[in-house]
Coordinates of C-alpha atoms in Angstrom, one line a residue:
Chain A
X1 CA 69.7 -24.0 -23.7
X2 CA 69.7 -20.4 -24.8
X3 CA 72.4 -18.9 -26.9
X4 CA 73.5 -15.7 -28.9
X5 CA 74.6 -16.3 -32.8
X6 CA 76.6 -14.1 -35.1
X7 CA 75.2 -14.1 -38.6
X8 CA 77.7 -15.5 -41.3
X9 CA 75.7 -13.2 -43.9
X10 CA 75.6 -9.4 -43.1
X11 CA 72.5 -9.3 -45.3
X12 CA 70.6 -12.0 -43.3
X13 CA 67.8 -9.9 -43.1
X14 CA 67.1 -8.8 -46.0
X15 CA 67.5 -12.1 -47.3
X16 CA 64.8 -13.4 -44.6
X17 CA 62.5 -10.8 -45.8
X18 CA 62.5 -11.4 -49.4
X19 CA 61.9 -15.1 -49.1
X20 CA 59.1 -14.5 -46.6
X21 CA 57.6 -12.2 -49.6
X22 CA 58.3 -15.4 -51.9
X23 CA 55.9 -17.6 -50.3
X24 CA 52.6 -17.3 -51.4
X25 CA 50.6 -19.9 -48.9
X26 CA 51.4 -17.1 -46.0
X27 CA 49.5 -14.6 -48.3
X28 CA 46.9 -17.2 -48.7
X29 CA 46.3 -17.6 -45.0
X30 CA 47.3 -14.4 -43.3
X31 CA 50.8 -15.6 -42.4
X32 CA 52.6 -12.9 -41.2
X33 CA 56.2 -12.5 -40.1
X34 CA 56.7 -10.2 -37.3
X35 CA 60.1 -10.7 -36.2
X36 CA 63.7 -11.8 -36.8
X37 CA 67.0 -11.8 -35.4
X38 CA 69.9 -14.1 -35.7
X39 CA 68.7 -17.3 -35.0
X40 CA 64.8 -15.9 -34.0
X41 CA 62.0 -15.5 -35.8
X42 CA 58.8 -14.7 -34.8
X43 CA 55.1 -15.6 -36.5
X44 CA 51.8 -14.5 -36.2
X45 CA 48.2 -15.5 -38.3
X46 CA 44.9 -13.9 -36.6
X47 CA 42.0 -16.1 -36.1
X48 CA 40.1 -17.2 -39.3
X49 CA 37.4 -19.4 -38.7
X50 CA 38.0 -21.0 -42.3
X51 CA 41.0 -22.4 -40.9
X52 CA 39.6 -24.4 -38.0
X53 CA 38.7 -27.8 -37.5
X54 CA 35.3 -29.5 -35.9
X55 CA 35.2 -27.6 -32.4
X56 CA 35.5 -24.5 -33.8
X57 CA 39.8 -23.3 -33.5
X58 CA 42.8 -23.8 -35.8
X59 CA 43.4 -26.9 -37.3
X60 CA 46.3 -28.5 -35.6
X61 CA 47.7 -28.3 -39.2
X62 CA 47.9 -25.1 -39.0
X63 CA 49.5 -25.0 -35.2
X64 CA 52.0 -27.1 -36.8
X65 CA 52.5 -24.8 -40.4
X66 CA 53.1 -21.7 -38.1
X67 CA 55.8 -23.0 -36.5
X68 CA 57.2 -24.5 -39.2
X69 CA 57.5 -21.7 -40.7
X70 CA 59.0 -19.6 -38.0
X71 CA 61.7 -22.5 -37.8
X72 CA 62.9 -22.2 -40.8
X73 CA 63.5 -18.6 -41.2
X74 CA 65.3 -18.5 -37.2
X75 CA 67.5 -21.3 -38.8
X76 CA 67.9 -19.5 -42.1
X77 CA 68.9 -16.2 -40.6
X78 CA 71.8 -17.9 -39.8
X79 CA 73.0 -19.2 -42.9
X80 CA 75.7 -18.1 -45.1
X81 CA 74.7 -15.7 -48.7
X82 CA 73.1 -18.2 -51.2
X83 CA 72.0 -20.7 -48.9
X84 CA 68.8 -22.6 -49.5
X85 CA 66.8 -24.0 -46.0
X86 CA 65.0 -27.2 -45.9
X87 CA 62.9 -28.5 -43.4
X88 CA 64.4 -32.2 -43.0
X89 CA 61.6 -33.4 -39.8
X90 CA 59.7 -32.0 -36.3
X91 CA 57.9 -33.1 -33.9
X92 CA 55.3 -31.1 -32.3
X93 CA 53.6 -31.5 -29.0
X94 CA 50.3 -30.2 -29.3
X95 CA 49.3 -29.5 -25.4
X96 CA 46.0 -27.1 -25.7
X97 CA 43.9 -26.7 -28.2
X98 CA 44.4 -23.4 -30.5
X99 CA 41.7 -21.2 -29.1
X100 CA 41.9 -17.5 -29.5
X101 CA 42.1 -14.6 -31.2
X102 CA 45.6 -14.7 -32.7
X103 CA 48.6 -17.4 -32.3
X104 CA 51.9 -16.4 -32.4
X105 CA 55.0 -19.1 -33.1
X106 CA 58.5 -18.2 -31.5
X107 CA 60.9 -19.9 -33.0
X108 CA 65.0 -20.4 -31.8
X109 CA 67.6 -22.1 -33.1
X110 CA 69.5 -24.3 -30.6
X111 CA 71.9 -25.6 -32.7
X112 CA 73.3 -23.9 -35.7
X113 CA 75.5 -26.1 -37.5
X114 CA 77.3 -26.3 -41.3
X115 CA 74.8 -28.7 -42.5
X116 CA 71.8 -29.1 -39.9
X117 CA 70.0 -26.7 -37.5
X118 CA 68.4 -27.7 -34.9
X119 CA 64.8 -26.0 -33.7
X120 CA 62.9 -24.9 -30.1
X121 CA 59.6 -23.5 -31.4
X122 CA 56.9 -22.7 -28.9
X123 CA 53.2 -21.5 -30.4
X124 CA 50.9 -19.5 -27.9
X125 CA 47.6 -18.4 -28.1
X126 CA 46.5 -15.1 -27.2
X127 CA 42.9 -14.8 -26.3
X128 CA 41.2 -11.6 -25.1
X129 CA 44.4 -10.3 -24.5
X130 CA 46.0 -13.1 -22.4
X131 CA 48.9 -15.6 -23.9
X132 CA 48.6 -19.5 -23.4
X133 CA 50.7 -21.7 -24.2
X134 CA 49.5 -23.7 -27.0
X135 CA 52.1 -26.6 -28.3
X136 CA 55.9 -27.3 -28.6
X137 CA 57.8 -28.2 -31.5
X138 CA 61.6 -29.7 -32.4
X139 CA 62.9 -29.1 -35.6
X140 CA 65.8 -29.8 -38.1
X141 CA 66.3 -27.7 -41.0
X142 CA 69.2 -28.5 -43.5
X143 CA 71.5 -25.9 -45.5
X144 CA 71.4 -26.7 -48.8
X145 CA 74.3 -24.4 -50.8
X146 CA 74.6 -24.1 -55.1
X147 CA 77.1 -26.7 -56.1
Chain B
X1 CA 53.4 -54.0 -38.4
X2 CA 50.0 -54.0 -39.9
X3 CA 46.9 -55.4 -38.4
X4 CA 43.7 -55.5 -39.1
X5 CA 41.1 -54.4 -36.2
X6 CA 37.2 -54.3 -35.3
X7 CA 35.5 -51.0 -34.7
X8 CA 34.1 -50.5 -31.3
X9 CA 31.0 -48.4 -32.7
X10 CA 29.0 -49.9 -35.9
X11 CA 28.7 -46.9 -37.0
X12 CA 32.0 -45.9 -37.0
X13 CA 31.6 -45.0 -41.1
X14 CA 29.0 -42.3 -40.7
X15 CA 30.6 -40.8 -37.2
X16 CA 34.3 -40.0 -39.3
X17 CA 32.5 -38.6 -42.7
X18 CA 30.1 -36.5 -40.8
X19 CA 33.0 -35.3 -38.5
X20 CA 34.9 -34.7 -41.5
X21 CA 32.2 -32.6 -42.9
X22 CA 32.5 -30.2 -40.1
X23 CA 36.1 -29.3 -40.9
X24 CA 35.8 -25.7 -42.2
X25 CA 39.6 -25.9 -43.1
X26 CA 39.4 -28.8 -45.4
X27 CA 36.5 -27.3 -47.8
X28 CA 38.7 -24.0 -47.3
X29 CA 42.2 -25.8 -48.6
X30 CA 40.4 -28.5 -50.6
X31 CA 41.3 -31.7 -48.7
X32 CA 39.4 -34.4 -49.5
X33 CA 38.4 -37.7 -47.4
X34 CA 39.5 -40.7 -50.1
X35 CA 38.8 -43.1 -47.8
X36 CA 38.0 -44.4 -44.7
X37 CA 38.4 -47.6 -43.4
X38 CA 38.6 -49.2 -39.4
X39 CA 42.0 -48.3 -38.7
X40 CA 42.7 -46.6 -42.0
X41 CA 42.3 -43.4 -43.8
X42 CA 43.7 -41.7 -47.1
X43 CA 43.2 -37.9 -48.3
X44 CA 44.0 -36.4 -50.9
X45 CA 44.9 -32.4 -51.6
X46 CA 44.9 -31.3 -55.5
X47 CA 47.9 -29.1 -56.0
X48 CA 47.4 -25.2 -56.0
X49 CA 49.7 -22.2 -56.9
X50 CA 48.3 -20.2 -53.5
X51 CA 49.5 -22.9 -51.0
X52 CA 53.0 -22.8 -52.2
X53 CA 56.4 -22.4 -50.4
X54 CA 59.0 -20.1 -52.2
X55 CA 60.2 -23.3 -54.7
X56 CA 56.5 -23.7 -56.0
X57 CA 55.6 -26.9 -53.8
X58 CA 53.3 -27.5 -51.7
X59 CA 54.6 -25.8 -48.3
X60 CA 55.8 -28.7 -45.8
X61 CA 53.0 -27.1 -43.7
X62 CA 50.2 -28.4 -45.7
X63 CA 52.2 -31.7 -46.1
X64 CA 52.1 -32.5 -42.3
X65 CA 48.4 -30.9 -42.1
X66 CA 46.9 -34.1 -44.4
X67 CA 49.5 -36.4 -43.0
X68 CA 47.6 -35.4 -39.4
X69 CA 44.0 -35.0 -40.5
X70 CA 44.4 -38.5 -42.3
X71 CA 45.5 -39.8 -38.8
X72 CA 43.0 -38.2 -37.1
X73 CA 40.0 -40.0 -38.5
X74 CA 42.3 -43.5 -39.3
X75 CA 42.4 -43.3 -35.4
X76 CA 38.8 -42.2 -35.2
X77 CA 37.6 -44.8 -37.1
X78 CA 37.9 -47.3 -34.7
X79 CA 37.0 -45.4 -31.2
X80 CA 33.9 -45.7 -29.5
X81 CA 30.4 -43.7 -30.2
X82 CA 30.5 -40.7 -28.6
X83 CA 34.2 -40.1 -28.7
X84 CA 36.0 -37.5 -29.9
X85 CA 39.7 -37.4 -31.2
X86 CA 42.3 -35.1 -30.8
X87 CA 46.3 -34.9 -32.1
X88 CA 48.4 -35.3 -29.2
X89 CA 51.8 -34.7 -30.9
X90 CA 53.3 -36.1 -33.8
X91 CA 56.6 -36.2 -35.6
X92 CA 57.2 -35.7 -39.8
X93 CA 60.2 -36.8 -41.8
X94 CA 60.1 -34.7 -45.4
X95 CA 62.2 -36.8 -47.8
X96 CA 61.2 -35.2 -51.1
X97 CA 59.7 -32.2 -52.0
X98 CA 55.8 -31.8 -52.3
X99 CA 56.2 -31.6 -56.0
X100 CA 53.3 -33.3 -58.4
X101 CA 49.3 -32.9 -58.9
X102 CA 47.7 -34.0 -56.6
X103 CA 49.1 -35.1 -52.6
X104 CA 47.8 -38.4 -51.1
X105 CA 48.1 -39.3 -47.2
X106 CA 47.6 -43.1 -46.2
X107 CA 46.6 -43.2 -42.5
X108 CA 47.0 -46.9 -40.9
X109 CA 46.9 -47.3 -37.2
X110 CA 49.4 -49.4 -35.5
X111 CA 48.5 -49.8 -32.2
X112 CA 44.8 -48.7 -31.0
X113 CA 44.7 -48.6 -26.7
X114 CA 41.9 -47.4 -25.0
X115 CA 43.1 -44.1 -24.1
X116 CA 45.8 -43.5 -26.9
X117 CA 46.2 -44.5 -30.8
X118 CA 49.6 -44.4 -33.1
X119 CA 49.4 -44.2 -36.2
X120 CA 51.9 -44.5 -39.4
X121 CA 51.0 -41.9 -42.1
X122 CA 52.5 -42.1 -45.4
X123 CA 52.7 -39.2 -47.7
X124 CA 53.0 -39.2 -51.6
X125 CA 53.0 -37.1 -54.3
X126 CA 51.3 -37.6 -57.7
X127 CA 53.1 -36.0 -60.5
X128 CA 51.9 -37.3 -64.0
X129 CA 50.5 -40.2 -62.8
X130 CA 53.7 -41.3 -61.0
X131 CA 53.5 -41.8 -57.3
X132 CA 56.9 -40.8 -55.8
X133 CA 56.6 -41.1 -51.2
X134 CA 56.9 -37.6 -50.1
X135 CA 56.7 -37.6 -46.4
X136 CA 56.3 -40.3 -43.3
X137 CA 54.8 -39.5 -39.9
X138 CA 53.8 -41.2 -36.6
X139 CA 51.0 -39.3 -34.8
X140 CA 49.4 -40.2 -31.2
X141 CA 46.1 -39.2 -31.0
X142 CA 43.7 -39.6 -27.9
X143 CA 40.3 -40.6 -27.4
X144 CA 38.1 -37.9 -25.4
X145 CA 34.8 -39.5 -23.9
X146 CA 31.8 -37.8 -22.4
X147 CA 31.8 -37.7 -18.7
Chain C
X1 CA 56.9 -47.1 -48.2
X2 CA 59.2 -50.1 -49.0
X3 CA 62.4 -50.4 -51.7
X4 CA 65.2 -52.1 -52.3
X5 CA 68.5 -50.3 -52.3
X6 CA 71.8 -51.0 -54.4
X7 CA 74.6 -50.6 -51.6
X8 CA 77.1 -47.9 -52.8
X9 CA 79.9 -49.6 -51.4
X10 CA 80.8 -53.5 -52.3
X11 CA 82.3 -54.0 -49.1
X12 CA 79.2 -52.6 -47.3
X13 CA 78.8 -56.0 -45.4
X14 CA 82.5 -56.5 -43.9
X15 CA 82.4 -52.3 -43.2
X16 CA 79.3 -52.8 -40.9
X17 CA 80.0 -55.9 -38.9
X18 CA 83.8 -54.3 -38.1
X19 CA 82.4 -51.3 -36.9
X20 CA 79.2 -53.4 -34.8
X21 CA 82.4 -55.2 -33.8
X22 CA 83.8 -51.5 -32.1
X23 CA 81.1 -51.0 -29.9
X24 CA 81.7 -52.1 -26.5
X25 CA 78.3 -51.0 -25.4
X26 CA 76.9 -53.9 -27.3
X27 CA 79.0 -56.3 -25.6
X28 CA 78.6 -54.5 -22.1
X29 CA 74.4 -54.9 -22.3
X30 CA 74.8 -58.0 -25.2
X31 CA 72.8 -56.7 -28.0
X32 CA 73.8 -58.9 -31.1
X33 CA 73.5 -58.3 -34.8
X34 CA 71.8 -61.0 -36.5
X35 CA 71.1 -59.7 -39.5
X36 CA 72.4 -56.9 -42.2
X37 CA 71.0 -56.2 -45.9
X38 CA 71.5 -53.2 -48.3
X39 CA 68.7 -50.5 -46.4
X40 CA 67.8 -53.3 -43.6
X41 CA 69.8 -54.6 -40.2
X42 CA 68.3 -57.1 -36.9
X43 CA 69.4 -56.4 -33.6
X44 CA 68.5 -58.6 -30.8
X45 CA 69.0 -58.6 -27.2
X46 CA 68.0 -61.1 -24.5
X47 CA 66.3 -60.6 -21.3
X48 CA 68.6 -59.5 -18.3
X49 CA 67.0 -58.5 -15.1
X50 CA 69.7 -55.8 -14.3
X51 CA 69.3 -53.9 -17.6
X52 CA 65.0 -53.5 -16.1
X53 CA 62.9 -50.5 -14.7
X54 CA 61.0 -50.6 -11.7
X55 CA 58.0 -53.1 -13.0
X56 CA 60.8 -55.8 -14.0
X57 CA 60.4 -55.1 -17.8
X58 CA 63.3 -54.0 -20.3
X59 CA 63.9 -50.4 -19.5
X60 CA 62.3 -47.7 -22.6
X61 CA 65.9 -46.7 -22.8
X62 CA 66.6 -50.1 -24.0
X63 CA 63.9 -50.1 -26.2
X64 CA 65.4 -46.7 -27.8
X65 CA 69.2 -47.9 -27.7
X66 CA 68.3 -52.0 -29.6
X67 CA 66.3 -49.4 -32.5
X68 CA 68.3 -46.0 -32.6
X69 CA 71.3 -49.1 -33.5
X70 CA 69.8 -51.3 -36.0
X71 CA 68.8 -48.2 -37.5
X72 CA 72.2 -46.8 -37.5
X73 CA 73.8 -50.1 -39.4
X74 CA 70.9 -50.4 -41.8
X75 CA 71.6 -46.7 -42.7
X76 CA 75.3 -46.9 -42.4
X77 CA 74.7 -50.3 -45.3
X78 CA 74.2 -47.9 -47.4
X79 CA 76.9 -45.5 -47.4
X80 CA 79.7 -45.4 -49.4
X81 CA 83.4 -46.5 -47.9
X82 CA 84.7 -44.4 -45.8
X83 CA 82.0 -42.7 -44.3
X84 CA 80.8 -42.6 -40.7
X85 CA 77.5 -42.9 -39.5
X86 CA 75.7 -40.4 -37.0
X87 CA 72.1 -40.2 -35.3
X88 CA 70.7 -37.0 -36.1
X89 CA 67.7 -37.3 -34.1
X90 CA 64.8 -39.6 -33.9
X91 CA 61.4 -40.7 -32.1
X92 CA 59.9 -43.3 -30.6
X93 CA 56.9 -44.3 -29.6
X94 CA 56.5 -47.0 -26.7
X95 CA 53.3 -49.2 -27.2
X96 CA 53.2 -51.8 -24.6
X97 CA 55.6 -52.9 -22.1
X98 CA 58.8 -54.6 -23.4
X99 CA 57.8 -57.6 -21.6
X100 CA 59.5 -61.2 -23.0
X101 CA 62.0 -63.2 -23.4
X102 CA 64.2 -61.5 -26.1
X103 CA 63.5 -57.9 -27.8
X104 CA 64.5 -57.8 -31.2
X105 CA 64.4 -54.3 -34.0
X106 CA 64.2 -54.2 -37.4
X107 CA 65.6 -51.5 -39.5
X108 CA 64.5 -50.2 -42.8
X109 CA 65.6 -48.2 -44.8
X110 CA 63.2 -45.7 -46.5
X111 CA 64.5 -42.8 -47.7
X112 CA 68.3 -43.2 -48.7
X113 CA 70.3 -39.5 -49.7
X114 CA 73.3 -38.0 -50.1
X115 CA 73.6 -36.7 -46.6
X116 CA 70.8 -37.9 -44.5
X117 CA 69.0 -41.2 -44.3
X118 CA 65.5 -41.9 -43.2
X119 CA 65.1 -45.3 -41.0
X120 CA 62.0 -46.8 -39.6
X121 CA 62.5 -49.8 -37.0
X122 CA 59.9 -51.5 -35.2
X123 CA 60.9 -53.3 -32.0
X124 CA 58.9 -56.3 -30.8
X125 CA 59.2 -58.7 -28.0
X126 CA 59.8 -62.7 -28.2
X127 CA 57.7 -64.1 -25.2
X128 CA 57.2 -67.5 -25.3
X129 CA 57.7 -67.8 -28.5
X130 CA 55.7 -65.3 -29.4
X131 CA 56.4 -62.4 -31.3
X132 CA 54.9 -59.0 -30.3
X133 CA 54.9 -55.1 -31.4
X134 CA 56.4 -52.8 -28.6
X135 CA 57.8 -50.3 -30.1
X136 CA 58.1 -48.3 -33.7
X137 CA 60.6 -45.4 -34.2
X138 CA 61.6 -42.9 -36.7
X139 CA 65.3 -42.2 -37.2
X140 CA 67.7 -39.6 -39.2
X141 CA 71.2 -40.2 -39.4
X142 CA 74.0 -38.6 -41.3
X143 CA 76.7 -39.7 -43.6
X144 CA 79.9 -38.1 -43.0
X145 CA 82.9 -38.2 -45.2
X146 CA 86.6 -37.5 -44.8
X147 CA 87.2 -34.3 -46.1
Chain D
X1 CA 57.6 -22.0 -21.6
X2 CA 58.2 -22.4 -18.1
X3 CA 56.0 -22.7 -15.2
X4 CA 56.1 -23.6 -11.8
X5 CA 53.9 -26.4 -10.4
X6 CA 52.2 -27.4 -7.3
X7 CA 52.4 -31.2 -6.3
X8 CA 49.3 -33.0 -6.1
X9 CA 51.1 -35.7 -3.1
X10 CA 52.7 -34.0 -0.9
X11 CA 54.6 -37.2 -0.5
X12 CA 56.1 -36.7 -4.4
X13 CA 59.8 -36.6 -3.0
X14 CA 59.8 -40.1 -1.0
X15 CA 57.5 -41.6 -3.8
X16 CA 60.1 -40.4 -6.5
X17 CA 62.9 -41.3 -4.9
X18 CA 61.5 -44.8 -4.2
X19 CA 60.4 -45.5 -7.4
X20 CA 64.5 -44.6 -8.7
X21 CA 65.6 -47.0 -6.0
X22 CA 63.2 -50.2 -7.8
X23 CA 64.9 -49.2 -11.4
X24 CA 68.0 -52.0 -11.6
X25 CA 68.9 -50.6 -14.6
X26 CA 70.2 -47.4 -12.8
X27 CA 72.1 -49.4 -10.8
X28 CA 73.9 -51.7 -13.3
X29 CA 74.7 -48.4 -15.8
X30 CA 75.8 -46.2 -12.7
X31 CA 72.6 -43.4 -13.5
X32 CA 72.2 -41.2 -10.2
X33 CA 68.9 -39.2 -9.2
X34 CA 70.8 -35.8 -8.6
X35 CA 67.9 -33.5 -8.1
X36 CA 64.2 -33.5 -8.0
X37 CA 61.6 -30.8 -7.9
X38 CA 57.6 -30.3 -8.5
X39 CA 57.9 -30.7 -12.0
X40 CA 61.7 -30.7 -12.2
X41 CA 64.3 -33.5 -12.3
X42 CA 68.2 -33.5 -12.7
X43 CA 70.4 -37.1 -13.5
X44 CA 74.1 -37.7 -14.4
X45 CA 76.4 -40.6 -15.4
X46 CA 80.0 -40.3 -14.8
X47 CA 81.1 -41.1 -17.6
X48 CA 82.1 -45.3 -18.6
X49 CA 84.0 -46.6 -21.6
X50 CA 81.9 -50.0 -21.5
X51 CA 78.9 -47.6 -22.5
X52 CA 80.5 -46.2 -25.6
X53 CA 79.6 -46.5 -29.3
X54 CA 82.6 -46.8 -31.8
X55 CA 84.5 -43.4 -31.4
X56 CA 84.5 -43.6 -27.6
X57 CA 82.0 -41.7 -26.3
X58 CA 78.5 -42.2 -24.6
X59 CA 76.2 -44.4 -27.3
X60 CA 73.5 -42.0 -28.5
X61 CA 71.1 -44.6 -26.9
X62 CA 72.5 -44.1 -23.5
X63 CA 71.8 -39.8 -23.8
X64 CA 68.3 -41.3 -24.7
X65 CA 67.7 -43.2 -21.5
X66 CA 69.1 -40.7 -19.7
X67 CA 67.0 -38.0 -20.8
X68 CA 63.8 -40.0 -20.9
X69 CA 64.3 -41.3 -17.3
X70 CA 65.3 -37.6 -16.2
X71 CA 61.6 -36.5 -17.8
X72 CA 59.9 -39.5 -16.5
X73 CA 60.5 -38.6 -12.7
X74 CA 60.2 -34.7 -13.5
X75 CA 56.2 -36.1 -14.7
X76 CA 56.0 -38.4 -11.7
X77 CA 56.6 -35.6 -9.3
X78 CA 53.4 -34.0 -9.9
X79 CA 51.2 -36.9 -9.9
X80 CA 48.7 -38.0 -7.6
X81 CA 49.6 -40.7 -5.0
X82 CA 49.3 -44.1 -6.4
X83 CA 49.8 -43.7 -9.8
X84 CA 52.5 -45.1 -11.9
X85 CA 54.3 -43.3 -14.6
X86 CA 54.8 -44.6 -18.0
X87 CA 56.5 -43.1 -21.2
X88 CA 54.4 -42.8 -24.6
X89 CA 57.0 -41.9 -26.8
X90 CA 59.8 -39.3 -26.9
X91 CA 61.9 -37.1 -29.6
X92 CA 65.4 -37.0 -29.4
X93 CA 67.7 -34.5 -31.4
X94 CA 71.9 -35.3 -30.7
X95 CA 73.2 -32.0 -31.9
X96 CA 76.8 -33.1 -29.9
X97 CA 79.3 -35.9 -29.4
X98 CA 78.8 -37.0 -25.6
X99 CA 81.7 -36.8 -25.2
X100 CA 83.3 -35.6 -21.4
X101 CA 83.5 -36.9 -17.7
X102 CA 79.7 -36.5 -16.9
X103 CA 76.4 -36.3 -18.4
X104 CA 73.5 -34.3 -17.1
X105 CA 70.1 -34.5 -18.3
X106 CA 67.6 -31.8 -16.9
X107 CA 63.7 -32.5 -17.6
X108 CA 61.2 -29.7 -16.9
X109 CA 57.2 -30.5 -17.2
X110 CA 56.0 -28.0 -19.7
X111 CA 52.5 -29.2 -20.0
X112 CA 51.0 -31.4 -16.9
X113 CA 47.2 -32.7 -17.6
X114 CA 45.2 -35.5 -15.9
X115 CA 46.3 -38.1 -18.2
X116 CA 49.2 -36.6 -19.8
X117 CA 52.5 -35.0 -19.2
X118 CA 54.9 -33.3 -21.9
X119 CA 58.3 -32.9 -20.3
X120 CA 60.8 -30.8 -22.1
X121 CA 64.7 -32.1 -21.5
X122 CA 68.2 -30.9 -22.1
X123 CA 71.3 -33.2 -22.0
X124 CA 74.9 -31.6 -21.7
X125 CA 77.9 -32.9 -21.6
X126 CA 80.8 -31.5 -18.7
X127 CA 84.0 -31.9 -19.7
X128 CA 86.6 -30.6 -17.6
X129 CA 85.0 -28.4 -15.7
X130 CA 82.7 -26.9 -19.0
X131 CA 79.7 -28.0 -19.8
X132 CA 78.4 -28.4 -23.1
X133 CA 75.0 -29.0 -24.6
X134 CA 74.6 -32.6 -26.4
X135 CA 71.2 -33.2 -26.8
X136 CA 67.0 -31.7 -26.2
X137 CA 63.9 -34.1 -26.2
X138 CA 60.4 -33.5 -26.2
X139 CA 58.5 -36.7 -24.4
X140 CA 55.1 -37.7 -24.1
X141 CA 54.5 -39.3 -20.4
X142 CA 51.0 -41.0 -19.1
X143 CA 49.4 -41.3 -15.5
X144 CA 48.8 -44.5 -14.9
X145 CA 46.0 -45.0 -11.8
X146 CA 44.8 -48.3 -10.3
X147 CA 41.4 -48.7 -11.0

């Protein structure tokens, strides 16, 4: 279920950008954004070890806020000028625990509709170099437009 | 769907808070442990500017992080010394937006197995002394036993 | 996380049994609608051996069809005339075997919007008389309108 | 997220295919076993107007129980011999109508532990000839051994 998606706002980009900058929990934790393209976004936050949880790796909070957050801007890169995106739900599958030295969320949409977008988001962990698959999320952003 | 069950270790009380204690991310982000019962569990988050989306609410990201942690130890609460707990997936449905003082989880399992535990997580926001529901998850978590 | 809801349509009543009426899956596997409020709706269906997975109980696909559909009327109560009624998405979690005599879901309602509605519906089996939890899901569906 | 898997019976094939002929519930709903792999399982159902919700095409519940089945024997393939396959709880987004002559669900095991399996499936819908996607679940399965 891969697909290619034409933007319906030339300035997509920039418009991904600037809302990235507007969020100040990514400051916060060392979100950082480190890719996008129509319908793809990509996320990174290195390893903190304020963020982790009793055994010593990222909260599965924090699994689940990365790619979140790469979710909504793959879905938003596809919406038209003026748009607002919402997360509406996901469900994340968390299959290995977060253990590394930086974990990276890819994010693509697989459904871009008028209203809804639907969500693949896959989170790896890269660990002395080597990338392991970490969890698996669906999600569903809405489009919300100025009445 | 609400039961009432009997923990499996008497001292099921001190085993969550002391987990809880070893949480770097919580005294990080400020999440407190409200309450613990067997089978049940509330945090609670006090708003703050720096873990904000681009609207000025708490990011959906820390909204599903206490609806899990809260579910974590709700689950924990009634396994067996010695165990330990960990998220196997879970699934969020935001309904309003993170807005208020202060954010409250209520963890109650639903159905407590020997391997695997559900639980139904309730979020709500506090905003002037109002409680408004914010978010609702159900989270599977499962017990991990020495071997 | 329970309200009551003020039905946006004064025919809502007559509007979901007609359309129940229009489903010939229900009368192909005979799942009956015994109950419909403003935000709530009770489907049941009895036993049949041919409608089982390979340990003789009600297939999880059955499980997921009876709930996804009271969901989808008590959501659909709700709406205004005219509109239709679609499953975005939802999730299920299976918690013992669907083992009994009839399974029966109930559908509430709790989050009510413009566009999307939030259901939760647990699913429990009559056996012997006896009433037991199988099943509890979280459901999204849309409202769509003419245009 | 894709891997390829080695079987732990080397009898998987005959054990799958056994286990689909116990299932009455393929039988009565016409669901066929199209293709199964280590890790890896195809199904269709040609298409039936008895199975249809209110505008005529497959009920969202029957895309449910055809992905989650599909899934379920893509986890049983790589599971030791005699051990029974159940599923915890599945995610379904319906981002289509199924509408068309056939639906095809594919299920591919992203994540296979001891105890359990996270199968990733894709539903489309072929209609004349062209095959469209309809639906993507994320389900949780567990290995069931006698003890």
């Amino acid at each position: 279920m891969s697909a290619t998606f034409e933007p319906r706002d030339p300035d997509w980009e920039a418009r991904c950008l600037a809302s990235f900058e507007k969020q100040p929990i990514c400051k916060t934790l060392g979100i950082e954004l480190t890719g996008v393209e129509p319908g793809f976004c990509e996320m990174r936050i290195p390893f903190r070890a304020d963020l982790t949880q009793q055994h010593g790796f990222f909260h599965a909070g924090m699994v689940s806020m990365l790619a979140d957050n790469a979710g909504g801007y793959a879905a938003y890169s596809l919406m038209p000028a003026g748009a607002e995106v919402l997360a509406v739900e996901f469900k994340i599958n968390l299959m290995a625990p977060a253990k590394g030295d930086v974990m990276v969320a890819r994010a693509r949409v697989v459904k871009s509709g008028r209203t809804l977008t639907v969500c693949q988001i896959e989170v790896a962990m890269i660990d002395g170099g080597v990338e392991k698959d970490c969890a698996l999320m669906q999600q569903t952003t809405i489009c919300l437009l100025p009445t």
